[in-house]
Short mmCIF file of C-alpha atoms and ligand atoms in Angstrom, two decimals:
data_model
loop_
_atom_site.label_atom_id
_atom_site.label_comp_id
_atom_site.label_asym_id
_atom_site.label_seq_id
_atom_site.Cartn_x
_atom_site.Cartn_y
_atom_site.Cartn_z
CA UNK T 28 -63.49 127.80 20.68
CA UNK T 29 -62.28 128.66 24.15
CA UNK T 30 -63.01 131.82 26.02
CA UNK T 31 -61.66 131.84 29.51
CA UNK T 32 -63.73 132.89 32.47
CA UNK T 33 -63.28 136.41 33.81
CA UNK T 34 -61.78 134.99 36.99
CA UNK T 35 -59.06 133.03 35.23
CA UNK T 36 -58.35 135.99 32.96
CA UNK T 37 -57.93 138.26 36.00
CA UNK T 38 -55.63 135.68 37.62
CA UNK T 39 -53.61 135.52 34.41
CA UNK T 40 -53.31 139.30 34.24
CA UNK T 41 -52.20 139.42 37.89
CA UNK T 42 -49.61 136.74 37.21
CA UNK T 43 -48.32 138.70 34.22
CA UNK T 44 -47.76 141.85 36.27
CA UNK T 45 -45.81 139.97 38.92
CA UNK T 46 -43.41 138.15 36.62
CA UNK T 47 -39.95 139.09 35.33
CA UNK T 48 -39.85 140.38 31.77
CA UNK T 49 -37.49 138.07 29.90
CA UNK T 50 -34.66 135.62 30.35
CA UNK T 51 -31.76 134.45 28.22
CA UNK T 52 -31.76 131.18 26.25
CA UNK T 53 -29.37 129.74 28.84
CA UNK T 54 -31.57 130.73 31.80
CA UNK T 55 -34.62 129.29 30.04
CA UNK T 56 -32.83 126.03 29.25
CA UNK T 57 -31.61 125.63 32.86
CA UNK T 58 -35.00 126.50 34.33
CA UNK T 59 -36.77 124.01 32.06
CA UNK T 60 -34.25 121.32 33.00
CA UNK T 61 -34.79 121.95 36.73
CA UNK T 62 -38.56 121.98 36.26
CA UNK T 63 -38.62 118.65 34.42
CA UNK T 64 -36.19 117.09 36.91
CA UNK T 65 -38.63 117.89 39.73
CA UNK T 66 -41.23 115.57 38.17
CA UNK T 67 -38.78 112.70 37.96
CA UNK T 68 -36.73 110.60 40.31
CA UNK T 69 -33.34 111.48 38.81
CA UNK T 70 -29.94 111.52 40.47
CA UNK T 71 -29.36 115.26 41.21
CA UNK T 72 -25.72 114.84 40.17
CA UNK T 73 -26.85 114.04 36.64
CA UNK T 74 -29.04 117.15 36.60
CA UNK T 75 -26.06 119.18 37.79
CA UNK T 76 -23.91 117.79 34.96
CA UNK T 77 -26.61 118.66 32.42
CA UNK T 78 -26.63 122.30 33.50
CA UNK T 79 -23.16 122.70 31.98
CA UNK T 80 -21.97 122.21 28.41
CA UNK T 81 -19.22 119.66 27.82
CA UNK T 82 -17.20 122.22 25.87
CA UNK T 83 -17.48 125.63 24.24
CA UNK T 84 -15.01 126.35 21.48
CA UNK T 85 -14.49 130.09 21.08
CA UNK T 86 -12.53 131.16 18.02
CA UNK T 87 -11.45 134.28 16.17
CA UNK T 88 -12.39 134.16 12.50
CA UNK T 89 -10.31 136.58 10.41
CA UNK T 90 -11.34 137.16 6.81
CA UNK T 91 -10.00 139.26 4.00
CA UNK T 92 -12.71 141.65 2.77
CA UNK T 93 -13.19 142.28 -0.94
CA UNK T 94 -11.43 145.65 -0.57
CA UNK T 95 -8.28 143.95 0.80
CA UNK T 96 -8.78 144.90 4.47
CA UNK T 97 -9.05 142.25 7.21
CA UNK T 98 -11.91 141.89 9.70
CA UNK T 99 -12.02 139.51 12.65
CA UNK T 100 -15.28 138.00 13.92
CA UNK T 101 -16.00 135.93 17.02
CA UNK T 102 -17.19 132.36 16.44
CA UNK T 103 -18.49 129.75 18.87
CA UNK T 104 -19.43 126.09 19.02
CA UNK T 105 -21.13 124.89 22.20
CA UNK T 106 -21.32 121.13 22.69
CA UNK T 107 -23.70 120.26 25.48
CA UNK T 108 -24.02 116.53 26.04
CA UNK T 109 -23.03 113.53 23.93
CA UNK T 110 -24.12 110.65 26.13
CA UNK T 111 -26.52 109.38 23.42
CA UNK T 112 -24.34 110.08 20.36
CA UNK T 113 -22.44 112.78 18.42
CA UNK T 114 -23.36 116.43 18.91
CA UNK T 115 -25.89 117.89 16.50
CA UNK T 116 -27.14 121.42 15.96
CA UNK T 117 -27.21 124.51 13.79
CA UNK T 118 -24.70 127.25 13.03
CA UNK T 119 -26.02 130.78 12.76
CA UNK T 120 -24.56 133.95 11.31
CA UNK T 121 -26.14 136.83 13.23
CA UNK T 122 -24.77 139.94 14.97
CA UNK T 123 -26.34 138.88 18.31
CA UNK T 124 -24.64 135.46 18.53
CA UNK T 125 -23.02 135.05 21.97
CA UNK T 126 -21.39 132.27 23.93
CA UNK T 127 -24.31 132.01 26.36
CA UNK T 128 -26.90 131.95 23.59
CA UNK T 129 -25.05 129.07 21.94
CA UNK T 130 -24.92 127.17 25.25
CA UNK T 131 -28.65 127.65 25.90
CA UNK T 132 -29.58 126.61 22.37
CA UNK T 133 -27.24 123.59 22.54
CA UNK T 134 -29.14 122.41 25.63
CA UNK T 135 -32.42 122.73 23.72
CA UNK T 136 -30.93 120.58 20.98
CA UNK T 137 -30.05 117.89 23.54
CA UNK T 138 -33.71 117.74 24.66
CA UNK T 139 -35.00 117.89 21.06
CA UNK T 140 -32.84 114.98 19.91
CA UNK T 141 -33.77 112.95 22.99
CA UNK T 142 -37.51 113.56 22.67
CA UNK T 143 -37.25 112.26 19.09
CA UNK T 144 -35.04 109.38 20.34
CA UNK T 145 -32.31 110.30 17.83
CA UNK T 146 -28.79 109.04 18.66
CA UNK T 147 -27.42 112.57 19.00
CA UNK T 148 -26.60 115.11 21.70
CA UNK T 149 -27.06 118.87 21.49
CA UNK T 150 -24.77 121.51 20.01
CA UNK T 151 -25.15 125.02 18.63
CA UNK T 152 -22.77 127.59 17.25
CA UNK T 153 -22.31 130.58 15.08
CA UNK T 154 -20.42 133.69 14.18
CA UNK T 155 -21.30 137.16 15.47
CA UNK T 156 -21.59 138.79 12.07
CA UNK T 157 -24.30 140.37 9.93
CA UNK T 158 -24.34 138.12 6.83
CA UNK T 159 -26.24 140.81 4.87
CA UNK T 160 -23.11 142.98 5.06
CA UNK T 161 -20.92 140.28 3.47
CA UNK T 162 -20.55 139.60 -0.24
CA UNK T 163 -20.96 136.00 -1.42
CA UNK T 164 -17.19 135.53 -1.67
CA UNK T 165 -16.64 137.03 1.81
CA UNK T 166 -19.26 134.64 3.20
CA UNK T 167 -17.47 131.73 1.56
CA UNK T 168 -14.10 132.79 3.02
CA UNK T 169 -15.68 133.25 6.47
CA UNK T 170 -17.28 129.80 6.32
CA UNK T 171 -14.12 128.02 5.18
CA UNK T 172 -11.98 129.71 7.86
CA UNK T 173 -14.61 129.03 10.58
CA UNK T 174 -14.72 125.37 9.51
CA UNK T 175 -10.95 125.13 9.81
CA UNK T 176 -11.08 126.65 13.31
CA UNK T 177 -13.66 124.00 14.33
CA UNK T 178 -12.14 121.09 12.38
CA UNK T 179 -10.67 119.31 15.38
CA UNK T 180 -14.02 119.12 17.18
CA UNK T 181 -16.46 118.39 14.33
CA UNK T 182 -16.87 115.29 12.17
CA UNK T 183 -19.53 112.67 11.32
CA UNK T 184 -18.88 110.82 14.58
CA UNK T 185 -18.16 113.89 16.72
CA UNK T 186 -20.32 116.89 15.94
CA UNK T 187 -22.49 117.51 12.88
CA UNK T 188 -23.49 121.15 12.18
CA UNK T 189 -26.56 122.19 10.16
CA UNK T 190 -27.97 125.48 8.79
CA UNK T 191 -29.69 127.96 11.09
CA UNK T 192 -30.40 131.71 10.96
CA UNK T 193 -28.23 133.39 8.31
CA UNK T 194 -26.78 130.14 6.97
CA UNK T 195 -28.17 127.89 4.23
CA UNK T 196 -27.44 124.78 2.11
CA UNK T 197 -24.66 126.63 0.27
CA UNK T 198 -22.96 127.43 3.59
CA UNK T 199 -23.09 123.73 4.45
CA UNK T 200 -21.65 122.85 1.04
CA UNK T 201 -18.63 125.13 1.70
CA UNK T 202 -18.19 123.61 5.16
CA UNK T 203 -18.33 120.08 3.82
CA UNK T 204 -15.83 120.98 1.10
CA UNK T 205 -13.41 122.76 3.48
CA UNK T 206 -13.52 119.85 5.94
CA UNK T 207 -13.15 117.23 3.21
CA UNK T 208 -10.19 119.01 1.57
CA UNK T 209 -8.27 119.10 4.85
CA UNK T 210 -9.16 115.53 5.85
CA UNK T 211 -8.19 114.20 2.43
CA UNK T 212 -11.47 112.43 1.76
CA UNK T 213 -14.98 113.45 0.78
CA UNK T 214 -16.96 113.44 4.02
CA UNK T 215 -20.60 114.36 3.38
CA UNK T 216 -21.70 113.26 6.88
CA UNK T 217 -19.85 116.14 8.58
CA UNK T 218 -22.81 118.51 8.06
CA UNK T 219 -26.50 118.17 7.21
CA UNK T 220 -28.79 120.50 5.29
CA UNK T 221 -26.54 120.28 2.21
CA UNK T 222 -27.86 120.49 -1.35
CA UNK T 223 -28.97 116.96 -2.45
CA UNK T 224 -26.36 116.94 -5.25
CA UNK T 225 -23.59 116.50 -2.63
CA UNK T 226 -25.40 114.21 -0.22
CA UNK T 227 -28.22 116.37 1.15
CA UNK T 228 -31.55 114.69 1.81
CA UNK T 229 -34.70 115.14 -0.19
CA UNK T 230 -37.36 116.77 1.98
CA UNK T 231 -34.94 118.39 4.47
CA UNK T 232 -36.02 121.96 3.76
CA UNK T 233 -39.74 121.37 4.32
CA UNK T 234 -39.26 118.92 7.23
CA UNK T 235 -39.77 121.31 10.21
CA UNK T 236 -43.02 122.66 8.69
CA UNK T 237 -44.15 119.13 7.83
CA UNK T 238 -43.58 117.99 11.41
CA UNK T 239 -45.52 120.99 12.72
CA UNK T 240 -48.45 119.96 10.48
CA UNK T 241 -48.19 116.28 11.51
CA UNK T 242 -48.13 117.16 15.22
CA UNK T 243 -51.04 119.59 14.79
CA UNK T 244 -53.04 116.78 13.17
CA UNK T 245 -52.18 114.37 16.00
CA UNK T 246 -53.07 116.97 18.63
CA UNK T 247 -56.41 117.66 16.91
CA UNK T 248 -57.13 113.91 16.87
CA UNK T 249 -56.26 113.71 20.57
CA UNK T 250 -58.75 116.48 21.37
CA UNK T 251 -61.40 114.92 19.05
CA UNK T 252 -61.23 117.82 16.67
CA UNK T 253 -61.97 117.13 13.02
CA UNK T 254 -59.45 118.94 10.79
CA UNK T 255 -62.29 119.77 8.38
CA UNK T 256 -63.83 121.85 11.14
CA UNK T 257 -60.65 123.42 12.43
CA UNK T 258 -59.57 127.02 11.90
CA UNK T 259 -55.87 127.89 12.01
CA UNK T 260 -53.80 131.09 12.19
CA UNK T 261 -50.12 130.92 11.29
CA UNK T 262 -47.60 133.64 12.18
CA UNK T 263 -44.67 133.69 9.73
CA UNK T 264 -44.85 132.36 6.18
CA UNK T 265 -41.32 131.07 5.75
CA UNK T 266 -39.89 127.58 5.66
CA UNK T 267 -41.78 126.47 8.78
CA UNK T 268 -45.01 128.50 8.53
CA UNK T 269 -45.75 128.12 4.82
CA UNK T 270 -45.05 124.38 4.73
CA UNK T 271 -47.19 123.78 7.83
CA UNK T 272 -50.03 125.97 6.55
CA UNK T 273 -50.10 124.38 3.08
CA UNK T 274 -50.16 120.83 4.42
CA UNK T 275 -52.91 121.56 6.94
CA UNK T 276 -54.86 123.30 4.17
CA UNK T 277 -54.40 120.20 1.97
CA UNK T 278 -55.61 117.97 4.83
CA UNK T 279 -58.85 119.95 5.21
CA UNK T 280 -58.19 122.63 7.84
CA UNK T 281 -59.29 126.22 7.20
CA UNK T 282 -56.32 128.57 7.32
CA UNK T 283 -57.85 131.94 8.20
CA UNK T 284 -54.68 134.01 8.69
CA UNK T 285 -51.03 133.91 7.65
CA UNK T 286 -48.44 136.65 8.12
CA UNK T 287 -44.98 137.95 7.40
CA UNK T 288 -43.01 140.77 8.94
CA UNK T 289 -45.34 143.36 7.29
CA UNK T 290 -48.61 142.06 8.73
CA UNK T 291 -51.21 139.35 8.31
CA UNK T 292 -53.56 138.36 5.52
CA UNK T 293 -56.94 137.53 7.09
CA UNK T 294 -59.95 135.78 5.58
CA UNK T 295 -62.44 134.07 7.92
CA UNK T 296 -63.65 131.93 4.97
CA UNK T 297 -60.20 130.46 4.44
CA UNK T 298 -57.09 131.36 2.47
CA UNK T 299 -55.85 129.46 -0.57
CA UNK T 300 -52.37 128.92 0.88
CA UNK T 301 -50.79 127.95 -2.44
CA UNK T 302 -51.68 131.33 -3.92
CA UNK T 303 -49.76 133.19 -1.18
CA UNK T 304 -46.00 133.37 -1.87
CA UNK T 305 -43.85 131.93 0.90
CA UNK T 306 -40.80 133.81 2.16
CA UNK T 307 -38.63 131.62 -0.03
CA UNK T 308 -40.73 132.14 -3.19
CA UNK T 309 -41.04 135.92 -2.78
CA UNK T 310 -39.97 137.56 0.48
CA UNK T 311 -42.47 139.74 2.32
CA UNK T 312 -45.29 139.44 -0.24
CA UNK T 313 -47.95 137.85 1.99
CA UNK T 314 -50.13 140.95 2.29
CA UNK T 315 -49.43 142.37 -1.17
CA UNK T 316 -52.79 141.47 -2.77
CA UNK T 317 -54.77 141.19 0.47
CA UNK T 318 -58.31 142.56 0.91
CA UNK T 319 -58.05 142.48 4.70
CA UNK T 320 -54.79 143.08 6.50
CA UNK T 321 -54.45 142.81 10.27
CA UNK T 322 -51.37 143.21 12.47
CA UNK T 323 -49.22 140.34 13.73
CA UNK T 324 -50.44 141.14 17.26
CA UNK T 325 -54.04 140.81 16.11
CA UNK T 326 -53.27 137.48 14.41
CA UNK T 327 -52.03 136.04 17.70
CA UNK T 328 -55.28 136.83 19.49
CA UNK T 329 -57.70 135.74 16.75
CA UNK T 330 -60.59 133.53 17.80
CA UNK T 331 -59.32 130.38 16.05
CA UNK T 332 -59.00 126.73 17.07
CA UNK T 333 -55.27 126.42 16.47
CA UNK T 334 -52.55 129.07 16.62
CA UNK T 335 -49.14 128.30 15.09
CA UNK T 336 -46.46 130.89 15.90
CA UNK T 337 -43.83 130.09 13.25
CA UNK T 338 -41.83 133.29 12.84
CA UNK T 339 -39.67 134.16 15.84
CA UNK T 340 -39.19 133.69 19.58
CA UNK T 341 -40.91 135.46 22.51
CA UNK T 342 -44.11 136.49 20.70
CA UNK T 343 -46.58 135.05 23.21
CA UNK T 344 -45.72 137.01 26.33
CA UNK T 345 -47.20 138.18 29.61
CA UNK T 346 -48.71 141.08 27.66
CA UNK T 347 -50.89 139.03 25.32
CA UNK T 348 -51.21 135.55 26.89
CA UNK T 349 -54.45 136.51 28.64
CA UNK T 350 -55.91 137.45 25.23
CA UNK T 351 -55.02 134.31 23.27
CA UNK T 352 -58.31 132.80 22.06
CA UNK T 353 -57.03 129.60 20.41
CA UNK T 354 -57.65 126.27 22.17
CA UNK T 355 -54.37 124.84 20.98
CA UNK T 356 -50.99 126.47 20.35
CA UNK T 357 -48.47 124.48 18.30
CA UNK T 358 -44.99 126.02 18.48
CA UNK T 359 -43.45 126.17 14.99
CA UNK T 360 -40.76 128.72 15.91
CA UNK T 361 -38.16 128.04 18.58
CA UNK T 362 -39.18 129.53 21.92
CA UNK T 363 -42.23 131.58 20.84
CA UNK T 364 -43.83 131.39 24.32
CA UNK T 365 -42.15 133.03 27.31
CA UNK T 366 -42.14 131.26 30.68
CA UNK T 367 -44.69 133.64 32.16
CA UNK T 368 -46.97 133.32 29.16
CA UNK T 369 -46.66 129.55 29.46
CA UNK T 370 -48.03 129.55 32.97
CA UNK T 371 -50.80 131.98 32.03
CA UNK T 372 -51.85 129.67 29.17
CA UNK T 373 -51.73 126.71 31.57
CA UNK T 374 -54.04 128.53 33.99
CA UNK T 375 -56.38 129.17 31.09
CA UNK T 376 -56.35 125.51 29.98
CA UNK T 377 -54.87 126.28 26.58
CA UNK T 378 -52.76 123.36 25.38
CA UNK T 379 -49.30 124.33 24.12
CA UNK T 380 -47.44 121.71 22.09
CA UNK T 381 -43.76 122.59 22.55
CA UNK T 382 -41.20 123.43 19.88
CA UNK T 383 -38.87 120.58 20.89
CA UNK T 384 -41.53 118.17 19.64
CA UNK T 385 -43.47 120.12 16.99
CA UNK T 386 -40.63 121.46 14.85
CA UNK T 387 -38.26 118.51 15.43
CA UNK T 388 -38.86 117.28 11.87
CA UNK T 389 -35.81 119.35 10.85
CA UNK T 390 -33.33 117.51 13.03
CA UNK T 391 -35.08 114.21 12.31
CA UNK T 392 -34.57 114.55 8.56
CA UNK T 393 -31.02 115.73 9.33
CA UNK T 394 -30.58 112.37 11.04
CA UNK T 395 -31.93 110.66 7.89
CA UNK T 396 -29.43 112.70 5.84
CA UNK T 397 -26.57 111.56 8.08
CA UNK T 398 -27.67 107.93 7.66
CA UNK T 399 -27.82 108.36 3.88
CA UNK T 400 -24.34 109.93 3.86
CA UNK T 401 -22.79 107.18 5.97
CA UNK T 402 -24.40 104.47 3.83
CA UNK T 403 -23.75 106.35 0.56
CA UNK T 404 -27.33 105.65 -0.45
CA UNK T 405 -29.98 108.31 -1.10
CA UNK T 406 -33.60 107.84 -0.03
CA UNK T 407 -36.59 108.83 -2.15
CA UNK T 408 -38.72 111.78 -1.04
CA UNK T 409 -41.54 109.32 -0.39
CA UNK T 410 -39.38 107.30 1.99
CA UNK T 411 -38.28 110.45 3.84
CA UNK T 412 -41.93 111.51 4.31
CA UNK T 413 -42.98 108.01 5.44
CA UNK T 414 -40.18 107.65 7.95
CA UNK T 415 -40.68 111.19 9.24
CA UNK T 416 -44.36 110.47 9.87
CA UNK T 417 -43.47 107.26 11.72
CA UNK T 418 -40.92 109.06 13.92
CA UNK T 419 -43.27 111.97 14.69
CA UNK T 420 -46.06 109.57 15.67
CA UNK T 421 -43.69 107.58 17.87
CA UNK T 422 -42.48 110.74 19.65
CA UNK T 423 -46.05 112.03 20.02
CA UNK T 424 -47.13 108.77 21.69
CA UNK T 425 -44.18 108.87 24.12
CA UNK T 426 -45.05 112.46 25.10
CA UNK T 427 -48.76 111.68 25.33
CA UNK T 428 -48.02 108.83 27.76
CA UNK T 429 -46.14 111.16 30.13
CA UNK T 430 -48.77 113.89 29.68
CA UNK T 431 -51.41 111.50 30.96
CA UNK T 432 -49.25 109.76 33.58
CA UNK T 433 -48.00 112.92 35.33
CA UNK T 434 -50.93 115.22 34.59
CA UNK T 435 -48.55 117.99 33.46
CA UNK T 436 -48.41 120.36 30.47
CA UNK T 437 -47.38 119.07 27.05
CA UNK T 438 -44.11 120.97 27.44
CA UNK T 439 -43.31 119.31 30.76
CA UNK T 440 -44.29 115.93 29.31
CA UNK T 441 -41.85 116.39 26.40
CA UNK T 442 -39.05 117.39 28.81
CA UNK T 443 -39.81 114.38 30.98
CA UNK T 444 -39.47 112.05 27.96
CA UNK T 445 -36.19 113.71 26.96
CA UNK T 446 -34.67 113.92 30.40
CA UNK T 447 -35.57 110.33 31.35
CA UNK T 448 -33.76 109.05 28.25
CA UNK T 449 -30.68 111.20 28.84
CA UNK T 450 -30.55 110.39 32.55
CA UNK T 451 -30.92 106.65 31.89
CA UNK T 452 -28.01 106.79 29.43
CA UNK T 453 -25.84 108.70 31.94
CA UNK T 454 -26.70 106.29 34.72
CA UNK T 455 -25.96 103.25 32.58
CA UNK T 456 -22.64 104.57 31.24
CA UNK T 457 -21.56 105.98 34.63
CA UNK T 458 -19.13 108.80 35.36
CA UNK T 459 -15.54 108.14 34.36
CA UNK T 460 -12.96 108.06 35.94
P1 LIG O 2 -37.86 131.98 7.39
O1 LIG O 2 -36.82 133.05 7.34
O2 LIG O 2 -37.99 131.02 6.28
O3 LIG O 2 -39.29 132.70 7.57
C1 LIG O 2 -39.59 133.57 8.62
C2 LIG O 2 -40.96 134.20 8.39
O4 LIG O 2 -41.29 135.00 9.52
C3 LIG O 2 -41.02 135.13 7.19
O5 LIG O 2 -42.31 135.02 6.57
C4 LIG O 2 -40.86 136.52 7.81
O6 LIG O 2 -41.44 137.57 7.05
C5 LIG O 2 -41.62 136.32 9.10
N1 LIG O 2 -41.25 137.28 10.13
C6 LIG O 2 -40.03 137.77 10.41
N2 LIG O 2 -40.10 138.67 11.40
C7 LIG O 2 -41.40 138.72 11.77
C8 LIG O 2 -42.13 139.46 12.72
N3 LIG O 2 -41.51 140.35 13.52
N4 LIG O 2 -43.46 139.25 12.82
C9 LIG O 2 -44.07 138.35 12.02
N5 LIG O 2 -43.44 137.65 11.08
C10 LIG O 2 -42.13 137.84 10.96
O7 LIG O 2 -37.65 131.26 8.80
P2 LIG O 2 -38.00 129.74 9.20
O8 LIG O 2 -36.88 128.87 8.79
O9 LIG O 2 -39.40 129.44 8.75
O10 LIG O 2 -37.92 129.83 10.79
C11 LIG O 2 -39.00 130.35 11.56
C12 LIG O 2 -38.83 129.89 13.00
O11 LIG O 2 -38.77 128.48 13.06
C13 LIG O 2 -37.55 130.38 13.71
O12 LIG O 2 -37.86 130.54 15.07
C14 LIG O 2 -36.61 129.21 13.55
O13 LIG O 2 -35.62 129.19 14.57
C15 LIG O 2 -37.58 128.06 13.71
N6 LIG O 2 -37.11 126.80 13.14
C16 LIG O 2 -36.65 126.71 11.85
C17 LIG O 2 -36.21 125.49 11.37
C18 LIG O 2 -35.70 125.34 9.97
O14 LIG O 2 -35.00 124.35 9.71
N7 LIG O 2 -36.05 126.24 9.05
C19 LIG O 2 -36.23 124.35 12.19
C20 LIG O 2 -36.73 124.46 13.49
C21 LIG O 2 -37.16 125.70 13.94
#
């Protein structure tokens, strides 16, 4: 259990007061790129190229509402870099979707694919719409029209979307169908995250949570921590959080707190994770039968060995980073730690295993799905799990090597692995014409 010295806590608090409050996904992605580039001997022209997306497709998506009226929504697809292979990344339906957000998130996808050594580049897209305000048929019409607007720039060898916030396997099924109908042939490899009955992979849904658990186990091994003697708090009990918590529980760790949007269930003796309904099984029921409920803020600062933020971004901030008591933070959510919080945690010697490594099981099993679609041959769940474990271990070892070689944070080490691979590919292919 770590408790920082008063001096380092005061330094952390000082740092927090002096730092800017927040930055956009694009600013974060550019800053992280610049930061990693400083640790490497990379041609600055390549870094300059990587600050800009290759293309952003901005489209109007008109749909007929159930009452006969027509509404028009803005849709985007940002394609960042394809030097290592086709673009890959999610599509979200959310009112806050913007061009810049898509660009920033597409850059993250480039690093995530490269750290996992997948033959993909980064993309991200979405429609600025509240999916809760659409009926099922309106959602289907929106998805089919959006697919048509993107049809020229997506495809199994060009750009392969996947589900993200507000979209799900059914959305991907409609996309695959709309694309296939227009192309005149069934093309399952155009999207991943589909239902298995039309070419989706077994194990895709639980993959990000599984990779978070695998990386947590590897990190505990690295720090000589026996899982049987490790306490864990998990924020968010959805696809990522619940799958990670249940696996770690199965492997011997003691899960002392799990939460949803309403608060956290806390039991210092350990929670039976299978008896707590995940978001998918029953939304927002984590604290329903709880004896002790604490707030999500309290969960983050519990005196545990491992903290897994797996709900949403920007939860570890300059306001609470000085109070985090865990020795190890494993990022299940995308971007849960702000830049300022990151440096405070570094000052306090708290290891943070970054999202681009920890939750990359999702895109890795998406890659397996794409392979299965191209080969028209489904893998067993067992094979998916085995290959995922192999890939996560391989990526962990690559990051560990840079962590030790450069004496940097785990986040910087992961960016160094990613950027070196991308830069080497750019250098080898050259700039044409
Ligand atoms: P989900 O919708 O399945 O579950 C989210 C959970 O977080 C729910 O339990 C919800 O109640 C809880 N939550 C929501 N708001 C909260 C709040 N303010 N405080 C505490 N808890 C809150 O979502 P998910 O798919 O598990 O995604 C979680 C995070 O992981 C997101 O950041 C997502 O971008 C990231 N992620 C997801 C995947 C994936 O494929 N599912 C892959 C990589 C990263």
